[in-house]
Short mmCIF file of C-alpha atoms and ligand atoms in Angstrom, two decimals:
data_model
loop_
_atom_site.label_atom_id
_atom_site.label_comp_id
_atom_site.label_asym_id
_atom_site.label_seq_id
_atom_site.Cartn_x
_atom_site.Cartn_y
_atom_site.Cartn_z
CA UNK A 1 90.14 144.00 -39.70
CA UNK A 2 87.75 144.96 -37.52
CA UNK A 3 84.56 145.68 -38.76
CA UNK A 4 82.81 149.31 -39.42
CA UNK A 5 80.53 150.87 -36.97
CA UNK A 6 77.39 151.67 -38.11
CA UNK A 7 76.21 154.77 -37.53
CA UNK A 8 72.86 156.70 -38.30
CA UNK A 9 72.54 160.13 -38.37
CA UNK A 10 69.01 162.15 -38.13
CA UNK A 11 69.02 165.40 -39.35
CA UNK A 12 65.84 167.93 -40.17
CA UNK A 13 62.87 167.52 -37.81
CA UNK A 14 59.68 168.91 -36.92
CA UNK A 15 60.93 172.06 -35.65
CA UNK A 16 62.09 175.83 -36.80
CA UNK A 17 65.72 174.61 -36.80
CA UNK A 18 65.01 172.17 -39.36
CA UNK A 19 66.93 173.98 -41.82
CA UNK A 20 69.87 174.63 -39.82
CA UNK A 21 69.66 170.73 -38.47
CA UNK A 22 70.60 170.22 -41.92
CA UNK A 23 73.41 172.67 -42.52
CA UNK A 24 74.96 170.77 -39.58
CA UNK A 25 74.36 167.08 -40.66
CA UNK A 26 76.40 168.17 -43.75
CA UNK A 27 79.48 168.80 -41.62
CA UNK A 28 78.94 165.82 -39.52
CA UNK A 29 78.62 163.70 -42.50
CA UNK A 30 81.62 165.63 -44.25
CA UNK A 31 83.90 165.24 -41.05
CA UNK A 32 83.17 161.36 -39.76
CA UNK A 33 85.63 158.78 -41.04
CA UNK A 34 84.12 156.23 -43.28
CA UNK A 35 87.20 154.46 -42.93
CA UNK A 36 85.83 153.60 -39.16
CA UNK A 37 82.03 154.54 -39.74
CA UNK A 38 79.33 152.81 -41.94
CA UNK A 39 76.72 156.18 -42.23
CA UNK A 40 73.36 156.23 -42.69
CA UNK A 41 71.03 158.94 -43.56
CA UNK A 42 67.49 159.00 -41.73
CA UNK A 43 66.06 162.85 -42.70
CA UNK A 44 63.01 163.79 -40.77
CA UNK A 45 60.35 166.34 -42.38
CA UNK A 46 58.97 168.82 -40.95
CA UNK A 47 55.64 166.70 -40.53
CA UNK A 48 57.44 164.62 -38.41
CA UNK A 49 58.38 161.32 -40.70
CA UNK A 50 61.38 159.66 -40.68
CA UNK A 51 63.01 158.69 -44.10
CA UNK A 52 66.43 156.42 -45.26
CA UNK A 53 68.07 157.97 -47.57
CA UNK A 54 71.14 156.65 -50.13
CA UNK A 55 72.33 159.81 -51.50
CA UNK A 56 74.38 162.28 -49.62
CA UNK A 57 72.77 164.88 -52.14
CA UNK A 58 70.01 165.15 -49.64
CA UNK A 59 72.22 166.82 -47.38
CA UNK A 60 72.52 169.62 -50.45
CA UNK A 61 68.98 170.52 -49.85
CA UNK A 62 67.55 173.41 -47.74
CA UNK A 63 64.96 171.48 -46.51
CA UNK A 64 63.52 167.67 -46.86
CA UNK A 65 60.11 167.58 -48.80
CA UNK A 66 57.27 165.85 -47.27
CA UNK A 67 56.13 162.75 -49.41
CA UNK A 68 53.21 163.28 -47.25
CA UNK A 69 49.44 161.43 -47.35
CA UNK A 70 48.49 158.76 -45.17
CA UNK A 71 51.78 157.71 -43.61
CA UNK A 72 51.50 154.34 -41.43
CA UNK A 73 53.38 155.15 -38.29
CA UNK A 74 56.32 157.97 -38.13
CA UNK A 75 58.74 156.06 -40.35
CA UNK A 76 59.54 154.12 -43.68
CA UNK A 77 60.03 150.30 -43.26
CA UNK A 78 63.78 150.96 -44.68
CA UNK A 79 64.30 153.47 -41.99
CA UNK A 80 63.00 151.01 -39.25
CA UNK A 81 65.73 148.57 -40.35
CA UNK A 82 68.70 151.12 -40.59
CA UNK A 83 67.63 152.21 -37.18
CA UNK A 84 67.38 148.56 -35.68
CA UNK A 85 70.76 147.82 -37.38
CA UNK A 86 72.55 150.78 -36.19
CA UNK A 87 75.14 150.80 -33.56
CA UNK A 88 75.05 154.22 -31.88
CA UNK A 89 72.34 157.09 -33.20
CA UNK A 90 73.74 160.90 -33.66
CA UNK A 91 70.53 162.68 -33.54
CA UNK A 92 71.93 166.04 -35.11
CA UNK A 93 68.49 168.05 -34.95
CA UNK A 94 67.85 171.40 -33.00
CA UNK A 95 64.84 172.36 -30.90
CA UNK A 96 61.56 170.97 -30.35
CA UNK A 97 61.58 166.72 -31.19
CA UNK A 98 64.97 166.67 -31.36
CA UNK A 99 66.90 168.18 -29.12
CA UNK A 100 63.95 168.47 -25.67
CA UNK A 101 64.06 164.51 -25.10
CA UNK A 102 61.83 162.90 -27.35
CA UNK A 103 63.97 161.83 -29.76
CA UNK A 104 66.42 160.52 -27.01
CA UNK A 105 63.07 158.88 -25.31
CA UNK A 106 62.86 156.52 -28.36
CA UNK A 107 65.68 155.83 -28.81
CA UNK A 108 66.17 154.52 -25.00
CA UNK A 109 62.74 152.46 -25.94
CA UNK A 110 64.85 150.95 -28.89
CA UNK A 111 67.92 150.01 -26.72
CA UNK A 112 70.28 152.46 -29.43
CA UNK A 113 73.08 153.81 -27.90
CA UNK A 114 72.86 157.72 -29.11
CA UNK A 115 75.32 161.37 -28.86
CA UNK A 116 73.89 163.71 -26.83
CA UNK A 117 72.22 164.42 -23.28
CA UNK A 118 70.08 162.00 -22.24
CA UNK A 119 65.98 162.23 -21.96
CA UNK A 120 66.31 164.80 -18.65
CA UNK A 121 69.36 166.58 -19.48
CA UNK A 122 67.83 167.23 -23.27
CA UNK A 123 64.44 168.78 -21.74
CA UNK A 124 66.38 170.40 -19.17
CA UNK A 125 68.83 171.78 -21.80
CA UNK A 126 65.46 172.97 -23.89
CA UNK A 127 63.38 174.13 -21.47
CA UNK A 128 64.89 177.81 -20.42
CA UNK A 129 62.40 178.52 -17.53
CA UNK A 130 62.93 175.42 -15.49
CA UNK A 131 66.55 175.28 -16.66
CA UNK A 132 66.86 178.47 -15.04
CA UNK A 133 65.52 177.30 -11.95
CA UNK A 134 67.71 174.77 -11.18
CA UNK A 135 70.78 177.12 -11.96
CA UNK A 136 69.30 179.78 -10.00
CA UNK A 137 69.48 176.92 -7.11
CA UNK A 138 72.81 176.12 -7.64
CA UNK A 139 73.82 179.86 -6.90
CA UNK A 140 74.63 180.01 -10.70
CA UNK A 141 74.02 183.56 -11.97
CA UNK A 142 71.52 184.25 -14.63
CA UNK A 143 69.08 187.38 -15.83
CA UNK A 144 66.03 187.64 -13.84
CA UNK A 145 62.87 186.50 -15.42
CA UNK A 146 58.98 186.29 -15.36
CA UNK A 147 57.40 183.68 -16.98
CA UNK A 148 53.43 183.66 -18.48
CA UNK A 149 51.50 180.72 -19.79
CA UNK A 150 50.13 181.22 -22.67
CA UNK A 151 46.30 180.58 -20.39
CA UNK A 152 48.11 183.55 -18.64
CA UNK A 153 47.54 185.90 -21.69
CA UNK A 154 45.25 188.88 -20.50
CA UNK A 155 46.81 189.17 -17.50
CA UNK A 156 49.97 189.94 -19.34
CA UNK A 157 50.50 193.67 -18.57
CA UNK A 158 53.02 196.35 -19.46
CA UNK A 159 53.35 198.32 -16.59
CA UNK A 160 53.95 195.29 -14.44
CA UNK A 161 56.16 194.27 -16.21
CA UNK A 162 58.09 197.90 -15.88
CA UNK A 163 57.71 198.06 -12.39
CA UNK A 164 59.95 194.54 -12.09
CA UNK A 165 62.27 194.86 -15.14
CA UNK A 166 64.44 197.86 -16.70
CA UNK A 167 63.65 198.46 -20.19
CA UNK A 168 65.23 197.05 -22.32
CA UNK A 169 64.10 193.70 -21.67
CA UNK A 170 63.99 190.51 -23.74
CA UNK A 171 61.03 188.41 -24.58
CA UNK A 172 61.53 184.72 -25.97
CA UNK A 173 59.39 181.02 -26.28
CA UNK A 174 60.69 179.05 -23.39
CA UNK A 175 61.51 176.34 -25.70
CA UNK A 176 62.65 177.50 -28.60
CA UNK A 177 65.91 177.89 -30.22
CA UNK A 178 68.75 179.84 -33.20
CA UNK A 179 66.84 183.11 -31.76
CA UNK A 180 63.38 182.48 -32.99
CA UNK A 181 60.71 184.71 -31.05
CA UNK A 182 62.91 186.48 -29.07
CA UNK A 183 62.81 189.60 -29.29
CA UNK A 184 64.40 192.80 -27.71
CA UNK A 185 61.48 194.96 -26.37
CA UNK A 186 62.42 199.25 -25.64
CA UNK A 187 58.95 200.52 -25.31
CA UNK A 188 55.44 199.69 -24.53
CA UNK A 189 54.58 199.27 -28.65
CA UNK A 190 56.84 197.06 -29.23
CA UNK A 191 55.26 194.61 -25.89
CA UNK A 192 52.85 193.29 -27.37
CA UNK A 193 53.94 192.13 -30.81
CA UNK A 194 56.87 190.51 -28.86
CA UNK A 195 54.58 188.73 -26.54
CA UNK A 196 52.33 187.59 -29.80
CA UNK A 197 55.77 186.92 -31.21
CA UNK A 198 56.83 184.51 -28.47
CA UNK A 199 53.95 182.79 -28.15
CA UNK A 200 53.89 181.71 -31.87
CA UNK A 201 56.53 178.91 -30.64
CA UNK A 202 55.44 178.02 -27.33
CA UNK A 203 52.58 177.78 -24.87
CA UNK A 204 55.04 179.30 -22.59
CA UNK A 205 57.19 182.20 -23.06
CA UNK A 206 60.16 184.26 -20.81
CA UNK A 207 60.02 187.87 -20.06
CA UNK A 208 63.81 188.76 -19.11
CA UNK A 209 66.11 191.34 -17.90
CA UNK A 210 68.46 192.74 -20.36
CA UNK A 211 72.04 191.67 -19.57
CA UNK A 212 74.02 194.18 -21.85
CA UNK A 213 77.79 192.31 -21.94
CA UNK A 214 79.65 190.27 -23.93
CA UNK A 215 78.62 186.51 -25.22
CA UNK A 216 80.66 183.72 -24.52
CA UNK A 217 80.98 180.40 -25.12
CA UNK A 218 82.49 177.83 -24.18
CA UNK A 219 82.03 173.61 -25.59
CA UNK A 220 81.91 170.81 -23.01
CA UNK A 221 82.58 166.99 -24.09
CA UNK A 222 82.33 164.41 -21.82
CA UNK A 223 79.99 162.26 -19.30
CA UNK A 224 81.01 161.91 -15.67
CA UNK A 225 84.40 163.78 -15.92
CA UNK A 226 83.36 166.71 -19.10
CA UNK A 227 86.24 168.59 -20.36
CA UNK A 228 85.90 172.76 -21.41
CA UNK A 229 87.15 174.18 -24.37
CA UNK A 230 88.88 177.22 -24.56
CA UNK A 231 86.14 180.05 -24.49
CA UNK A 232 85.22 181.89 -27.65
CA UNK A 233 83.28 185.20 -28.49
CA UNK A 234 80.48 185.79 -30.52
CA UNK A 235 80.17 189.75 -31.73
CA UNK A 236 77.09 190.20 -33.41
CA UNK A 237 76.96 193.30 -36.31
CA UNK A 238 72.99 193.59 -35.28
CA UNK A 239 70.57 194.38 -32.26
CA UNK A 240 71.02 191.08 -30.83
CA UNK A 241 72.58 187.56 -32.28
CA UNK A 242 69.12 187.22 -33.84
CA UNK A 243 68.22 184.57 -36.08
CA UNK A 244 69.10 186.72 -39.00
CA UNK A 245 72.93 187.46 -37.41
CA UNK A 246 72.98 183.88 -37.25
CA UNK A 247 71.75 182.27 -40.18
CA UNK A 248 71.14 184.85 -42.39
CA UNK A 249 73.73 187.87 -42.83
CA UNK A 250 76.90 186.82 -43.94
CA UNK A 251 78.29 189.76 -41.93
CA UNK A 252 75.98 189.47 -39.18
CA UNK A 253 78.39 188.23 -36.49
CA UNK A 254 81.67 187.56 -35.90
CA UNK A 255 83.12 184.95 -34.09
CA UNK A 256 86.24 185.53 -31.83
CA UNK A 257 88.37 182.27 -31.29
CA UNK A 258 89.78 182.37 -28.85
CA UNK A 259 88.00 185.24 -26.77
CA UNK A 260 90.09 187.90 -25.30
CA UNK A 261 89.98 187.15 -21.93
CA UNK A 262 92.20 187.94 -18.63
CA UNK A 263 93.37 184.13 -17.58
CA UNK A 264 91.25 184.18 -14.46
CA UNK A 265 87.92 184.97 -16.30
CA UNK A 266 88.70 182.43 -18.68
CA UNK A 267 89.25 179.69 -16.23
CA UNK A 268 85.48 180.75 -14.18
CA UNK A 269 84.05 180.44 -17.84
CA UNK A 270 85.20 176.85 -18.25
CA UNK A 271 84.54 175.99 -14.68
CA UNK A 272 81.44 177.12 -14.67
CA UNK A 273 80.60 175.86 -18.13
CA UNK A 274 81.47 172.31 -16.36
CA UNK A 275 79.17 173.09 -13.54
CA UNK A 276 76.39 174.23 -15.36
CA UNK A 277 76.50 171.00 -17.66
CA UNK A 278 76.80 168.72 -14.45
CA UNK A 279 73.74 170.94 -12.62
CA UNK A 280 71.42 170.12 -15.74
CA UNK A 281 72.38 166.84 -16.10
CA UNK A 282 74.17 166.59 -19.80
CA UNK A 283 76.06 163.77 -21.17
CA UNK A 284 78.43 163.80 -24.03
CA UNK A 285 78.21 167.12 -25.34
CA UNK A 286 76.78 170.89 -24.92
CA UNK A 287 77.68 174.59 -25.47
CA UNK A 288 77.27 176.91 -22.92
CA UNK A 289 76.50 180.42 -23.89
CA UNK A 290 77.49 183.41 -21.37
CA UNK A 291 77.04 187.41 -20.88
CA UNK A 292 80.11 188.79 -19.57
CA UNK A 293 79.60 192.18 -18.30
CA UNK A 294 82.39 194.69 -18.36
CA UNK A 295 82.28 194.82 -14.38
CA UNK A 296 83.52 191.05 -14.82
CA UNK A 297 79.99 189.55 -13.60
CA UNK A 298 79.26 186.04 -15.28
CA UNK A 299 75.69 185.24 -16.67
CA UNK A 300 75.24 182.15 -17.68
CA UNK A 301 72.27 182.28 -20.77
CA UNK A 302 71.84 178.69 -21.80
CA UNK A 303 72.97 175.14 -22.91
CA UNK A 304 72.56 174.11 -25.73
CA UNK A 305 72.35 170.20 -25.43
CA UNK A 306 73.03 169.46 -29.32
CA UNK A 307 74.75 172.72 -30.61
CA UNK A 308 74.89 173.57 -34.24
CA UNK A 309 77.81 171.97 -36.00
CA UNK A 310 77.45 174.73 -39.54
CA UNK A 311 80.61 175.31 -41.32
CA UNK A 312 80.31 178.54 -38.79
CA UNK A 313 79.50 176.99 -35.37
CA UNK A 314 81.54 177.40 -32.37
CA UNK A 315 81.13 174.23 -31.10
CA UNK A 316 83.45 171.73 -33.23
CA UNK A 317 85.74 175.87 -34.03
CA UNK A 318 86.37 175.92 -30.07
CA UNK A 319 87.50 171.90 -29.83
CA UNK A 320 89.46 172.62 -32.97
CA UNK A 321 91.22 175.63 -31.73
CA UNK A 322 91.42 173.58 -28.34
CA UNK A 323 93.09 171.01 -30.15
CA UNK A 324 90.66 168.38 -31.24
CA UNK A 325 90.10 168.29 -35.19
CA UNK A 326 86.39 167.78 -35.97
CA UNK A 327 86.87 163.85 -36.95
CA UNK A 328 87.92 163.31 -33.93
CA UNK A 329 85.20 165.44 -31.96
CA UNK A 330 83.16 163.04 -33.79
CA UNK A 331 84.84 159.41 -32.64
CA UNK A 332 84.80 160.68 -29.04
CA UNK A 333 80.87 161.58 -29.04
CA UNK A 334 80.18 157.74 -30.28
CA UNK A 335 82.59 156.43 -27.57
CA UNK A 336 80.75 158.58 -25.13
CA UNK A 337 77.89 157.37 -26.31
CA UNK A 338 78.88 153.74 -26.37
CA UNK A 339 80.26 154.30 -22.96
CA UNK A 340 76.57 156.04 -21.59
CA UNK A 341 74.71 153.27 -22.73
CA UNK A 342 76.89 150.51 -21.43
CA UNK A 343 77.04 152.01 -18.08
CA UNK A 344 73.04 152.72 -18.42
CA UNK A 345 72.84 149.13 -19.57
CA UNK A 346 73.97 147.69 -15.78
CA UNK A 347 71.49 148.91 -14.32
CA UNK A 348 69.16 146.41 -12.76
CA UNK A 349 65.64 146.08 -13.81
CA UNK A 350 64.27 143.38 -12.08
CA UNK A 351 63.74 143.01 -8.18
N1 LIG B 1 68.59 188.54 -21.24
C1 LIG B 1 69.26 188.86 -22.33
N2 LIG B 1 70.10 189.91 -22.35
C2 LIG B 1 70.78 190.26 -23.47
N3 LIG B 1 70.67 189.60 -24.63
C3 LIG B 1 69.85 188.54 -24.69
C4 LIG B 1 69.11 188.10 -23.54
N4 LIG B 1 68.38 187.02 -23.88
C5 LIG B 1 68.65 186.79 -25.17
N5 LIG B 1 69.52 187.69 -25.68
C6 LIG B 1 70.01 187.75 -27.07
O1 LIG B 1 69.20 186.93 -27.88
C7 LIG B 1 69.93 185.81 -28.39
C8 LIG B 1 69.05 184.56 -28.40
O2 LIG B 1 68.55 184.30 -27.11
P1 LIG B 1 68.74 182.88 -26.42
O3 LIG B 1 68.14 182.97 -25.08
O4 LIG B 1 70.16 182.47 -26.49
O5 LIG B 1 67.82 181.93 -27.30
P2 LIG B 1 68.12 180.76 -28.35
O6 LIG B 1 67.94 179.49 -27.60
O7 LIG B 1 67.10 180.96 -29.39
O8 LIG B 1 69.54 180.93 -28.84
C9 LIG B 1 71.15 185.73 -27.50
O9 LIG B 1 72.24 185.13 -28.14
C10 LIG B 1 71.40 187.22 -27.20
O10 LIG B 1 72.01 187.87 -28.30
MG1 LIG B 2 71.21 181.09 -27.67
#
């Protein structure tokens, strides 16, 4: 028989989707098969310390409790040795150290194969400004933006802003994620507090035109040759798919699987969903979100480089519905990421 592969999944993290990193390490842990996979659980406070832990219970709890005082280092000795005795890493945290390249950095330093975009794709797929760029290069269609450093602050001004962008407009952290400090700004009172808002998560923050369509998305698996799944729709019940929509409201959105779609729109979603995945540089997985306007123009909004896998995420409901059953989403990340770090592995380093 051959034997099990080990595998060690981080979930929590120093970041405001540590809670919702969580919800999703549940269903990852609920949907691998321990007949193939040996799991282990490495939780990661919000202080930034990595822990081992036995009992799935953890996965039960809303958030993981800092045993804080004078850690040495950023992890437990038992965590150092799961890690070091793992076969392939499935980093499932959002946002900031976890999902922007840091965690994937350190894990390339270990030599751990791991799911997920790699160090550039990850801060590509976190960073919106500079993620923009590059799509904007590609002749990839996104919303207009400005973008202020938070050094920028006092010039910051209202009716500059209203002289490049129609009101509504949305403000949001350049790297931030699940909707936190965005906000949808219709007058001049509501500016500022938005701009404060934003820059409560970031030293860099988006100002944005409002795209008022439909949001679509659409999962991509794969490394050189990635795969779309059939597009799916997100309705949201309040102002925008805020955190609250999200998270929060039971009733706050609805999601449409599969989207109503004519057959040619649907086909530019997935094509460009492959394209904008190859532009940025992804491996193994992502979720690209859309704005479809009713004139038929495609936006794209963002990738998502490790998107939420909650009993109500789209990701694993759109491979389902595409015909891939979550355990088996799960067995094709860790061969993709077996198969990334082999190929990464031939590379020479020595002249
Ligand atoms: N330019 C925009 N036009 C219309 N809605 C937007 C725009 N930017 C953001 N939103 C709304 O805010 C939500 C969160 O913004 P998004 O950029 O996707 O950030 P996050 O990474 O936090 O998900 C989107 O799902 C959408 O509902
Ligand atoms: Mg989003």
């Amino acid at each position: 028989m051959n034997k099990k592969l080990k595998v060690s999944l981080l979930f929590g993290g120093k970041s405001v989707e540590h809670e919702v990193s969580i919800l999703s390490a549940k269903n990852v842990f609920e949907a691998i098969n321990k007949d193939k996979y040996d799991v282990s659980l490495i939780g990661i406070d919000k202080s930034g310390y990595w822990r081992f832990f036995t009992d799935a219970k953890i996965l039960e709890q809303k958030s993981i409790k800092s045993i804080a005082k004078n850690h040495n280092g950023f992890l437990n000795p038992d965590c150092g040795k799961v890690l070091v005795n793992s076969d392939v890493v499935f980093p499932v945290l959002h946002g900031t150290y976890g999902e922007d390249g840091s965690v994937q950095g350190f894990l390339k330093l270990i030599n751990k194969p791991f799911v997920g975009a790699g160090v550039l794709g990850s801060a590509l797929g976190m960073d919106k400004e500079v993620q923009k760029r590059l799509l904007i290069q590609a002749e990839i269609t996104t919303a207009k933006f400005l973008t202020y450093q938070s050094s920028e602050l006092s010039t910051i001004n209202y009716h500059a802003i209203t002289t490049n962008l129609d009101l509504p407009f949305f403000i949001k952290p350049a790297n931030s994620g699940s909707s936190v400090g965005a906000s949808k700004v219709k007058n001049e009172p509501e500016f500022m507090p938005a701009i404060y808002e934003a820059f409560k998560y970031d030293n860099k923050i988006l100002i944005e035109e409002f795209i008022d369509g439909r949001e679509i998305e659409c999962s991509v698996l794969g490394n050189s040759e990635p795969i779309a799944s059939i597009p799916g729709e997100v309705v949201s019940n309040h102002e925008f798919y805020s955190y609250e929509a999200k998270y929060l409201d039971e009733n706050g959105a609805v999601l449409k699987i599969p989207a109503k779609l004519n057959k040619i729109t649907a086909k530019k979603i997935q094509e460009l969903a492959i394209k904008t995945f190859k532009v940025l540089e992804c491996s193994s997985m992502g979720r690209v979100d859309f704005f479809l306007k009713r004139d038929g123009q495609i936006f794209i909004n963002e990738i998502n480089t490790i998107p939420g896998f909650t009993s109500i995420s789209m990701y694993p409901k759109l491979w389902e519905a595409t015909g891939i059953s979550y355990s088996e989403l799960i067995d094709r990340l860790i061969e993709l990421a077996i198969e990334k770090f082999e190929k990464d592995s031939k590379i020479k380093t020595s002249y």
